Amino acid sequence: MSTFYVETFDFKNPGKLEEEFKALLHQSIESTDELEKWLTNVSDLMDGIAEGLNGHYIDFQCHSSSEQAKKMIEHDQEHIEPLVKRYEGLFDKKFQESPYRLRLNQDYYKQFLLRKENAIELFNEKNIELEVEEDRIVNSYFEHTGSLSFNWQGEEKTLSEMFLLMQDGNREIRKGAMEEIYTTLLTKKEDLQTIMDQLIQLRQQKAENVNLENYRDYMFKKYERFDYTPEDCKALAESVRKHVVPLKEKLQKKHQQELGLSDYKPWDTRAVSKDKLPLKPFNRIEELIQGTSDIFDQLSPRFSYLLNDMNEKGALDLESRKGKAQGGFCEYLPVSELSFIFMNSTKSQDDFITLLHEMGHCIHNDFKRNQQLSAYQETPMESAELASMTMELLTMDYWNLMYSDEKELLRAKKDQLEGLILFLPNGIVVDQFQHWMYENPNHSSEERSKKYMELSRTYDSSFVDWHGQEEWIQNNWQLILHIFEVPFYYIEYVIAQLGAIQMYRQYRENPEQTLKNYNRALSMGSSVSLAEVYEAAGIHFDFSETMIKGLMDFISLELDALPE
């Protein structure tokens, strides 16, 4: 379907691909040099396969209603990915059995050795077939949500376009739009609950197959979370409840007063006052790309070149349309050495931020290319999201290139800083919800939805009045694709957001040094621990209560410094 990626292998012929695997598996290794050469060959093979798989995934997300794209990704999931996983396990075993691995440079290979040992503990042949079924179930989630369309005043709208109406100054419009969103979503409620039931049971079985008590423990090992524990996540949740939630409630109370309302309903949380229009930094996608490029050119010409190169090579799909999956992401194509950005633009401030965010991932990918081992180009999400969330903040000094109106510029900066506070409690709710789901895999769908509402009331703001809309908040989790597609991928946003605020505080003191630190940290990939990546960035891998309080004090001062 697309031409921006390279298909090194013919996936329609898995047997031919398996010959490549077998040749490497049976290759003789008689020295340390030969072992390192073998590892490089494995990396090259895996890069070629990843390019094709990632390219097909992008095609499916861009055209989720396409039968051709669906058949292609289903073929990959049923035939190619199981083959890859099986030989990854065999390659790991071959590596572990080689006496020459102990003669490798232990400083450089320390993380690699740790990860391989972890991978062997987590590998079970039975899980390969389970993951084929898991992918099939997740695909059905995207088919259900990708087909959602909304009737708004006689026009068909996408979900992204409907959420844009949540900023409208007319309260009746906001309320009507939210009612349309949730009325439509709730028609899918039972289907999405069934999908989640199936995923929980399947994922619990995967954990049991490797002698782990639950899927939460499985995913902590899968994500190689060597630097923190589930208990740390719970302590983080409590710290956010104590030091962030009161600030969020304070901001929402102030917002209610600005809107001149006697109560504060869920359709009010993103609204602008009647005398203002929602921020709209661009009218055409070309303006978004050019404006972002100009901003990057001020920060680093390398960043600007990267965005323009992606645009020229057709690696940007930014507009919202029917038949396209929801959300946004950056996917890397290792053979082409090209990143691809996917998003659903509605010409809003959020779209501008999304492009900055995803470009942070692209910049990270660009810096990681110096890592010879492909394993070291695969970074943990706590550092991947640090790259993207930091980019949102480091560019703020140059947002005047997107906003010529000073008042609009101040509004955009205020929204960004307030957004840091507003997001953190929500991130905690999503994380703790998943902990509960997989610690209690035999719960019912009714218990699941009630638990989400309970956690929302515990760890998020209680200032919003959900009375009469309880069913909405109970099922709100169904819109969060991470819960279905990449379970437990959410606390990273919280951890990385705290890191990004540290980066921004550092930038305020020394912009030039901060940018050097940022570049250095990104170039490390996963060749060192998370703590070492954060240290290279000039910050601390620390989400203690003391750190969180200090960062919230800093953001509060930054907000106070903005002119009214």
Coordinates of C-alpha atoms in Angstrom, one line a residue:
M1 CA 0.0 0.0 0.0
S2 CA 2.7 2.5 1.0
T3 CA 6.2 3.2 -0.5
F4 CA 7.9 4.9 2.4
Y5 CA 9.3 1.6 3.8
V6 CA 11.6 -1.1 2.4
E7 CA 10.4 -4.7 2.3
T8 CA 13.7 -6.6 2.5
F9 CA 12.0 -10.0 2.9
D10 CA 9.0 -11.5 1.1
F11 CA 6.7 -12.2 4.1
K12 CA 4.4 -14.2 1.8
N13 CA 7.1 -16.9 1.8
P14 CA 7.8 -17.6 5.5
G15 CA 9.8 -20.7 4.6
K16 CA 12.4 -18.5 2.8
L17 CA 12.6 -16.3 5.8
E18 CA 13.1 -19.3 8.1
E19 CA 16.1 -20.3 6.0
E20 CA 17.7 -17.0 7.1
F21 CA 17.0 -17.8 10.7
K22 CA 18.4 -21.3 10.5
A23 CA 21.6 -20.1 8.8
L24 CA 22.3 -17.8 11.7
L25 CA 21.2 -20.3 14.3
H26 CA 23.6 -23.0 13.0
Q27 CA 26.5 -20.6 12.4
S28 CA 29.7 -21.7 14.1
I29 CA 31.1 -19.3 16.7
E30 CA 34.7 -19.9 17.7
S31 CA 35.9 -16.6 19.2
T32 CA 34.7 -13.4 20.8
D33 CA 35.1 -11.6 17.5
E34 CA 32.9 -14.1 15.8
L35 CA 30.3 -13.8 18.5
E36 CA 30.2 -10.0 18.1
K37 CA 29.9 -10.5 14.3
W38 CA 27.1 -12.9 14.8
L39 CA 25.3 -10.5 17.1
T40 CA 25.6 -7.8 14.3
N41 CA 24.2 -10.2 11.7
V42 CA 21.3 -11.0 14.0
S43 CA 20.7 -7.3 14.4
D44 CA 20.7 -6.8 10.7
L45 CA 18.2 -9.6 10.1
M46 CA 15.9 -8.3 12.8
D47 CA 16.0 -4.8 11.4
G48 CA 15.0 -6.0 8.0
I49 CA 12.0 -7.9 9.5
A50 CA 11.1 -5.0 11.8
E51 CA 11.0 -2.6 8.8
G52 CA 8.4 -4.8 7.1
L53 CA 6.3 -5.4 10.2
N54 CA 6.3 -1.8 11.2
G55 CA 5.4 -0.7 7.7
H56 CA 2.4 -3.0 7.6
Y57 CA 1.3 -1.8 11.0
I58 CA 1.4 1.8 9.8
D59 CA -0.6 0.8 6.7
F60 CA -3.3 -0.8 8.9
Q61 CA -3.5 2.2 11.3
C62 CA -3.8 4.6 8.4
H63 CA -6.4 2.5 6.6
S64 CA -8.1 0.4 9.4
S65 CA -11.1 -0.3 7.2
S66 CA -9.0 -1.6 4.4
E67 CA -9.3 -5.4 3.8
Q68 CA -5.9 -5.4 2.1
A69 CA -4.2 -3.8 5.1
K70 CA -6.1 -6.0 7.5
K71 CA -5.1 -9.2 5.6
M72 CA -1.5 -8.2 5.5
I73 CA -1.2 -7.5 9.2
E74 CA -3.1 -10.7 10.1
H75 CA -0.7 -12.7 7.9
D76 CA 2.2 -11.1 9.8
Q77 CA 0.7 -11.8 13.2
E78 CA -0.2 -15.4 12.3
H79 CA 3.0 -16.4 10.4
I80 CA 5.8 -13.9 10.7
E81 CA 5.7 -12.7 14.3
P82 CA 5.5 -16.3 15.7
L83 CA 8.5 -17.2 13.6
V84 CA 10.4 -14.2 14.9
K85 CA 9.6 -14.9 18.5
R86 CA 10.5 -18.6 18.2
Y87 CA 13.9 -17.8 16.7
E88 CA 14.5 -14.9 19.2
G89 CA 14.2 -17.5 21.9
L90 CA 16.6 -19.9 20.1
F91 CA 19.1 -17.1 19.5
D92 CA 19.0 -16.1 23.1
K93 CA 19.7 -19.7 24.1
K94 CA 22.6 -19.9 21.7
F95 CA 24.0 -16.7 23.0
Q96 CA 23.7 -17.8 26.7
E97 CA 25.4 -21.1 25.9
S98 CA 28.3 -19.5 24.2
P99 CA 31.4 -19.4 26.5
Y100 CA 32.6 -16.3 24.6
R101 CA 29.8 -14.1 26.0
L102 CA 31.8 -14.0 29.3
R103 CA 34.8 -12.5 27.3
L104 CA 32.8 -9.6 25.9
N105 CA 33.4 -6.1 27.1
Q106 CA 31.4 -6.3 30.2
D107 CA 31.0 -2.5 30.5
Y108 CA 29.4 -2.2 27.1
Y109 CA 27.4 -5.5 27.2
K110 CA 26.2 -5.2 30.8
Q111 CA 22.7 -4.2 29.9
F112 CA 22.5 -6.6 27.0
L113 CA 23.5 -9.5 29.2
L114 CA 20.9 -8.6 31.8
R115 CA 18.2 -8.3 29.2
K116 CA 19.1 -11.7 27.6
E117 CA 19.0 -13.4 30.9
N118 CA 15.6 -11.8 31.6
A119 CA 14.3 -12.8 28.1
I120 CA 15.2 -16.5 28.6
E121 CA 13.3 -16.5 31.9
L122 CA 10.3 -15.1 30.2
F123 CA 10.3 -17.3 27.1
N124 CA 7.8 -20.1 26.7
E125 CA 6.9 -21.7 23.3
K126 CA 3.2 -21.9 24.4
N127 CA 3.0 -18.1 24.6
I128 CA 3.8 -17.7 20.9
E129 CA 0.5 -19.2 19.9
L130 CA -1.3 -17.3 22.6
E131 CA 0.1 -14.0 21.3
V132 CA -1.2 -14.7 17.8
E133 CA -4.7 -14.9 19.3
E134 CA -4.0 -11.9 21.5
D135 CA -3.1 -9.8 18.4
R136 CA -6.3 -11.0 16.7
I137 CA -8.4 -9.8 19.7
V138 CA -6.6 -6.5 19.8
N139 CA -7.3 -6.0 16.1
S140 CA -11.0 -6.3 16.8
Y141 CA -10.7 -3.5 19.2
F142 CA -9.3 -1.2 16.5
E143 CA -12.0 -2.3 14.1
H144 CA -14.7 -1.4 16.6
T145 CA -13.2 2.0 17.6
G146 CA -11.9 2.8 14.1
S147 CA -15.4 2.5 12.7
L148 CA -16.9 4.9 15.2
S149 CA -18.6 7.8 13.5
F150 CA -20.7 10.6 15.0
N151 CA -23.7 12.5 13.7
W152 CA -23.3 16.1 14.6
Q153 CA -25.8 18.6 13.3
G154 CA -26.3 16.6 10.1
E155 CA -22.5 16.1 9.5
E156 CA -20.5 12.9 10.0
K157 CA -17.6 13.6 12.4
T158 CA -14.6 11.6 13.7
L159 CA -13.9 11.1 17.4
S160 CA -11.0 13.7 17.2
E161 CA -13.4 16.2 15.7
M162 CA -16.0 15.6 18.4
F163 CA -13.5 16.1 21.2
L164 CA -12.5 19.4 19.6
L165 CA -16.0 20.6 20.3
M166 CA -15.3 20.2 24.0
Q167 CA -13.4 23.5 23.8
D168 CA -16.4 25.5 22.5
G169 CA -17.5 28.5 24.5
N170 CA -21.2 27.5 24.2
R171 CA -22.0 25.1 27.0
E172 CA -24.9 23.5 25.2
I173 CA -22.7 22.6 22.3
R174 CA -20.2 21.0 24.6
K175 CA -22.8 19.1 26.4
G176 CA -24.5 17.9 23.2
A177 CA -21.1 16.8 21.7
M178 CA -20.2 14.8 24.8
E179 CA -23.6 13.2 24.9
E180 CA -23.1 12.2 21.3
I181 CA -19.6 10.8 22.0
Y182 CA -20.7 8.6 24.9
T183 CA -24.1 7.6 23.5
T184 CA -22.2 6.3 20.5
L185 CA -19.4 4.7 22.5
L186 CA -21.8 2.9 24.8
T187 CA -23.3 1.1 21.8
K188 CA -19.9 -0.6 21.7
K189 CA -19.7 -1.1 25.5
E190 CA -20.5 -4.8 25.6
D191 CA -18.3 -5.6 22.6
L192 CA -15.3 -3.8 24.2
Q193 CA -16.0 -5.5 27.6
T194 CA -16.0 -8.9 25.9
I195 CA -12.7 -8.1 24.2
M196 CA -11.2 -7.1 27.6
D197 CA -12.5 -10.2 29.2
Q198 CA -10.8 -12.3 26.6
L199 CA -7.5 -10.4 26.9
I200 CA -7.3 -10.7 30.6
Q201 CA -7.8 -14.4 30.6
L202 CA -5.3 -15.0 27.8
R203 CA -2.7 -12.7 29.4
Q204 CA -3.1 -14.5 32.8
Q205 CA -2.4 -17.7 31.0
K206 CA 0.8 -16.2 29.5
A207 CA 2.0 -15.3 33.0
E208 CA 1.2 -18.8 34.4
N209 CA 3.1 -20.4 31.5
V210 CA 6.3 -18.8 32.8
N211 CA 5.5 -19.5 36.5
L212 CA 4.5 -16.0 37.4
E213 CA 1.5 -15.2 39.7
N214 CA -0.1 -12.7 37.5
Y215 CA 0.2 -10.7 34.2
R216 CA 1.3 -7.6 36.0
D217 CA 4.5 -9.4 37.1
Y218 CA 4.9 -10.7 33.6
M219 CA 4.7 -7.2 32.1
F220 CA 7.2 -5.8 34.6
K221 CA 9.7 -8.4 33.3
K222 CA 8.6 -7.9 29.7
Y223 CA 9.2 -4.2 29.9
E224 CA 12.5 -4.8 31.7
R225 CA 11.5 -2.6 34.6
F226 CA 14.7 -3.2 36.5
D227 CA 14.7 0.2 38.1
Y228 CA 11.4 0.2 40.0
T229 CA 8.7 -2.1 41.3
P230 CA 4.8 -2.3 41.5
E231 CA 5.1 -1.0 45.1
D232 CA 7.0 2.0 43.8
C233 CA 4.0 2.7 41.4
K234 CA 1.6 2.6 44.3
A235 CA 3.8 5.0 46.4
L236 CA 4.0 7.3 43.3
A237 CA 0.2 7.2 43.1
E238 CA -0.1 8.3 46.7
S239 CA 2.4 11.1 46.2
V240 CA 0.4 12.4 43.2
R241 CA -2.8 12.2 45.2
K242 CA -1.2 14.2 48.0
H243 CA 0.7 16.9 46.0
V244 CA -0.8 17.1 42.5
V245 CA -4.5 16.5 42.9
P246 CA -5.0 19.6 45.2
L247 CA -3.3 21.7 42.5
K248 CA -5.5 20.2 39.8
E249 CA -8.6 21.0 41.8
K250 CA -7.4 24.5 42.4
L251 CA -6.9 25.0 38.6
Q252 CA -10.4 23.6 37.9
K253 CA -12.0 25.8 40.5
K254 CA -10.3 28.8 38.9
H255 CA -11.5 27.6 35.5
Q256 CA -15.1 27.3 36.7
Q257 CA -14.9 30.9 37.9
E258 CA -13.5 32.1 34.5
L259 CA -16.4 30.3 32.7
G260 CA -18.9 31.9 35.1
L261 CA -20.5 28.6 36.0
S262 CA -22.3 27.6 39.2
D263 CA -21.3 23.9 38.7
Y264 CA -18.5 22.1 36.8
K265 CA -19.5 19.2 34.6
P266 CA -17.3 16.9 32.5
W267 CA -18.1 18.8 29.4
D268 CA -16.7 22.0 31.0
T269 CA -13.1 20.8 31.7
R270 CA -11.6 21.9 28.3
A271 CA -13.9 24.8 27.6
V272 CA -12.8 28.3 26.7
S273 CA -14.9 31.3 28.0
K274 CA -17.6 32.7 25.7
D275 CA -15.5 35.7 24.7
K276 CA -12.7 33.5 23.3
L277 CA -12.3 30.9 20.6
P278 CA -10.3 27.6 21.0
L279 CA -6.7 28.0 20.2
K280 CA -6.0 27.3 16.5
P281 CA -2.4 27.8 15.6
F282 CA -2.8 26.7 12.0
N283 CA -5.4 26.2 9.3
R284 CA -3.6 23.8 7.0
I285 CA -1.4 20.8 7.7
E286 CA 1.3 22.5 5.6
E287 CA 1.3 25.4 8.1
L288 CA 1.7 23.0 11.0
I289 CA 4.7 21.4 9.4
Q290 CA 6.3 24.6 8.4
G291 CA 5.7 26.3 11.7
T292 CA 7.1 23.3 13.7
S293 CA 10.1 23.2 11.3
D294 CA 10.8 26.9 12.0
I295 CA 10.7 26.3 15.7
F296 CA 13.0 23.4 15.5
D297 CA 15.4 25.4 13.4
Q298 CA 15.8 27.8 16.4
L299 CA 16.4 25.0 18.8
S300 CA 18.6 22.8 16.5
P301 CA 18.8 22.8 12.7
R302 CA 19.3 19.0 12.9
F303 CA 15.7 18.7 14.3
S304 CA 14.3 20.8 11.6
Y305 CA 16.1 18.9 8.8
L306 CA 14.7 15.6 10.2
L307 CA 11.1 16.8 10.1
N308 CA 11.5 18.2 6.5
D309 CA 13.1 15.0 5.4
M310 CA 10.3 12.9 6.8
N311 CA 7.8 15.1 5.1
E312 CA 9.5 14.8 1.7
K313 CA 9.6 11.0 2.0
G314 CA 5.9 10.7 2.8
A315 CA 6.4 9.7 6.4
L316 CA 3.8 12.0 7.9
D317 CA 0.1 11.1 8.1
L318 CA -1.4 13.9 10.2
E319 CA -5.0 14.5 9.1
S320 CA -8.1 13.0 10.7
R321 CA -10.4 11.0 8.4
K322 CA -12.9 8.2 8.6
G323 CA -11.4 4.7 8.3
K324 CA -8.3 5.8 10.1
A325 CA -7.4 4.5 13.6
Q326 CA -7.6 6.9 16.5
G327 CA -4.6 8.3 18.4
G328 CA -1.1 9.2 17.4
F329 CA 2.3 7.5 17.4
C330 CA 5.8 7.4 16.0
E331 CA 7.1 4.2 14.4
Y332 CA 10.7 3.7 13.4
L333 CA 11.8 2.0 10.2
P334 CA 15.4 0.7 10.9
V335 CA 16.4 -0.1 7.4
S336 CA 15.3 3.2 5.9
E337 CA 16.5 4.9 9.1
L338 CA 13.3 6.8 8.9
S339 CA 10.6 7.6 11.5
F340 CA 6.9 7.8 10.6
I341 CA 4.4 10.0 12.4
F342 CA 0.7 9.1 12.6
M343 CA -1.9 11.5 14.2
N344 CA -5.4 12.8 13.7
S345 CA -5.3 16.6 13.3
T346 CA -8.3 18.8 14.0
K347 CA -6.2 22.0 13.6
S348 CA -6.0 22.5 17.3
Q349 CA -3.3 23.4 19.9
D350 CA -3.3 19.7 20.9
D351 CA -2.3 18.8 17.3
F352 CA 0.7 21.2 17.5
I353 CA 1.7 19.6 20.8
T354 CA 1.2 16.1 19.4
L355 CA 3.6 16.8 16.5
L356 CA 6.2 18.2 18.9
H357 CA 5.8 15.2 21.1
E358 CA 6.1 12.6 18.3
M359 CA 9.0 14.5 16.8
G360 CA 10.7 14.0 20.2
H361 CA 10.5 10.3 19.5
C362 CA 11.8 10.8 16.0
I363 CA 14.8 12.8 17.3
H364 CA 15.5 10.0 19.8
N365 CA 15.4 7.5 16.9
D366 CA 17.9 9.6 15.0
F367 CA 20.3 9.8 17.9
K368 CA 20.1 6.1 18.6
R369 CA 21.3 5.1 15.2
N370 CA 24.9 5.3 16.4
Q371 CA 24.2 2.1 18.5
Q372 CA 25.5 -0.9 16.6
L373 CA 23.3 -3.4 18.4
S374 CA 19.6 -3.1 17.5
A375 CA 18.8 -4.2 21.0
Y376 CA 20.3 -0.9 22.2
Q377 CA 18.2 1.1 19.8
E378 CA 15.1 -0.4 21.5
T379 CA 14.6 2.0 24.5
P380 CA 12.5 1.6 27.6
M381 CA 9.5 3.8 27.5
E382 CA 10.5 5.8 30.5
S383 CA 13.4 7.2 28.4
A384 CA 11.4 7.3 25.1
E385 CA 8.7 9.4 26.7
L386 CA 11.3 11.6 28.4
A387 CA 12.6 12.5 24.9
S388 CA 9.1 13.4 23.6
M389 CA 7.7 15.1 26.6
T390 CA 10.8 17.2 27.1
M391 CA 10.6 18.4 23.4
E392 CA 7.1 19.9 24.2
L393 CA 8.7 22.1 26.9
L394 CA 12.0 23.0 25.4
T395 CA 10.3 24.5 22.3
M396 CA 8.1 26.9 24.3
D397 CA 10.5 29.9 24.0
Y398 CA 9.9 29.8 20.2
W399 CA 6.1 29.3 20.0
N400 CA 5.9 32.9 18.9
L401 CA 6.7 31.4 15.4
M402 CA 3.4 29.6 15.5
Y403 CA 1.4 32.3 17.4
S404 CA 1.8 35.9 16.2
D405 CA -0.8 37.1 18.7
E406 CA 0.8 37.7 22.1
K407 CA -2.4 36.9 24.0
E408 CA -2.9 33.6 22.1
L409 CA 0.8 32.8 22.8
L410 CA 0.3 33.3 26.5
R411 CA -2.8 31.2 26.5
A412 CA -0.9 28.4 24.7
K413 CA 1.9 28.5 27.3
K414 CA -0.5 28.6 30.2
D415 CA -2.4 25.6 28.8
Q416 CA 0.8 23.6 28.4
L417 CA 2.0 24.2 31.9
E418 CA -1.4 23.6 33.4
G419 CA -1.7 20.5 31.3
L420 CA 1.3 19.0 33.2
I421 CA -0.7 19.2 36.4
L422 CA -4.0 18.1 34.9
F423 CA -2.5 15.0 33.3
L424 CA -0.6 13.4 36.1
P425 CA -3.6 12.2 38.2
N426 CA -5.3 10.7 35.1
G427 CA -2.1 8.8 34.3
I428 CA -2.1 7.4 37.8
V429 CA -5.7 6.2 37.5
V430 CA -5.0 4.4 34.2
D431 CA -1.9 2.7 35.7
Q432 CA -3.6 1.7 39.0
F433 CA -6.6 0.4 37.1
Q434 CA -4.4 -2.0 35.2
H435 CA -2.6 -3.2 38.3
W436 CA -6.0 -4.0 39.8
M437 CA -7.3 -5.7 36.7
Y438 CA -4.4 -8.1 36.4
E439 CA -4.0 -8.7 40.1
N440 CA -7.6 -9.7 40.2
P441 CA -8.1 -11.5 36.8
N442 CA -11.4 -13.2 37.8
H443 CA -13.4 -10.0 38.2
S444 CA -16.6 -9.3 36.2
S445 CA -17.0 -6.6 33.6
E446 CA -19.4 -4.8 36.0
E447 CA -16.7 -4.8 38.8
R448 CA -14.1 -3.6 36.3
S449 CA -16.1 -0.5 35.4
K450 CA -17.0 0.3 39.0
K451 CA -13.4 0.0 39.9
Y452 CA -12.3 2.5 37.3
M453 CA -14.8 5.0 38.7
E454 CA -13.6 4.3 42.2
L455 CA -10.0 4.9 41.3
S456 CA -10.9 8.0 39.4
R457 CA -12.5 9.4 42.6
T458 CA -9.5 8.3 44.7
Y459 CA -6.6 9.5 42.6
D460 CA -8.1 12.2 40.4
S461 CA -9.9 15.5 41.0
S462 CA -13.2 15.3 42.9
F463 CA -14.1 18.8 41.7
V464 CA -15.8 17.7 38.5
D465 CA -19.5 16.9 39.0
W466 CA -20.2 13.5 37.3
H467 CA -23.7 13.2 38.9
G468 CA -26.0 11.7 36.2
Q469 CA -23.0 10.7 34.0
E470 CA -21.7 7.8 36.1
E471 CA -21.9 5.4 33.2
W472 CA -19.6 7.6 31.2
I473 CA -16.8 7.7 33.7
Q474 CA -17.2 4.0 34.4
N475 CA -16.6 3.2 30.7
N476 CA -14.1 6.0 30.0
W477 CA -11.2 3.5 30.0
Q478 CA -12.6 1.9 26.8
L479 CA -11.3 4.9 24.8
I480 CA -7.7 4.4 26.0
L481 CA -6.1 2.2 23.4
H482 CA -3.0 1.5 25.5
I483 CA -5.1 -0.6 27.9
F484 CA -6.0 -2.9 25.0
E485 CA -2.9 -2.8 22.7
V486 CA 0.0 -2.1 25.0
P487 CA -1.0 -3.0 28.6
F488 CA 0.8 -1.3 31.4
Y489 CA 2.2 1.3 29.1
Y490 CA 1.0 4.4 30.9
I491 CA 3.0 4.9 34.1
E492 CA 5.9 5.8 31.8
Y493 CA 4.1 8.9 30.8
V494 CA 3.9 9.9 34.5
I495 CA 7.5 9.1 35.2
A496 CA 8.7 10.8 32.0
Q497 CA 6.6 13.8 32.7
L498 CA 8.3 14.3 36.0
G499 CA 11.6 13.9 34.2
A500 CA 10.6 16.4 31.5
I501 CA 9.7 19.0 34.2
Q502 CA 13.2 18.5 35.6
M503 CA 14.6 19.1 32.1
Y504 CA 12.5 22.2 31.8
R505 CA 13.7 23.5 35.1
Q506 CA 17.3 22.8 34.0
Y507 CA 16.6 24.6 30.7
R508 CA 15.4 27.7 32.5
E509 CA 18.8 27.9 34.3
N510 CA 21.1 26.9 31.3
P511 CA 19.4 26.3 27.9
E512 CA 22.6 25.5 26.0
Q513 CA 23.9 22.9 28.5
T514 CA 20.4 21.3 28.8
L515 CA 20.2 20.8 25.0
K516 CA 23.7 19.1 25.1
N517 CA 22.6 16.9 28.0
Y518 CA 19.4 16.0 26.1
N519 CA 21.3 15.0 23.0
R520 CA 23.8 13.0 24.9
A521 CA 21.1 11.1 26.9
L522 CA 19.2 10.3 23.7
S523 CA 22.3 8.9 22.0
M524 CA 22.7 6.3 24.7
G525 CA 19.7 4.3 23.7
S526 CA 19.3 1.5 26.2
S527 CA 23.1 0.8 26.4
V528 CA 23.0 2.0 30.0
S529 CA 20.4 1.8 32.8
L530 CA 17.5 4.3 33.1
A531 CA 19.2 6.0 36.1
E532 CA 22.3 6.5 33.9
V533 CA 20.2 7.9 31.0
Y534 CA 18.5 10.4 33.3
E535 CA 21.9 11.3 34.9
A536 CA 23.3 12.0 31.4
A537 CA 20.4 14.3 30.8
G538 CA 21.4 16.2 34.0
I539 CA 18.4 15.0 36.0
H540 CA 17.5 12.3 38.5
F541 CA 15.4 9.1 38.0
D542 CA 13.5 10.0 41.1
F543 CA 9.7 10.1 41.6
S544 CA 9.8 10.4 45.4
E545 CA 7.3 12.5 47.3
T546 CA 10.0 15.2 47.9
M547 CA 10.8 15.4 44.1
I548 CA 7.1 15.6 43.2
K549 CA 6.4 18.4 45.7
G550 CA 9.5 20.4 44.4
L551 CA 8.4 20.0 40.8
M552 CA 4.9 21.1 41.5
D553 CA 6.2 24.1 43.3
F554 CA 8.3 25.0 40.3
I555 CA 5.4 24.7 37.8
S556 CA 3.3 26.8 40.1
L557 CA 5.9 29.5 40.1
E558 CA 6.2 29.3 36.3
L559 CA 2.4 29.8 36.0
D560 CA 2.4 32.7 38.4
A561 CA 5.2 34.3 36.3
L562 CA 3.0 34.4 33.2
P563 CA 1.3 37.8 32.6
E564 CA -2.5 37.7 33.1

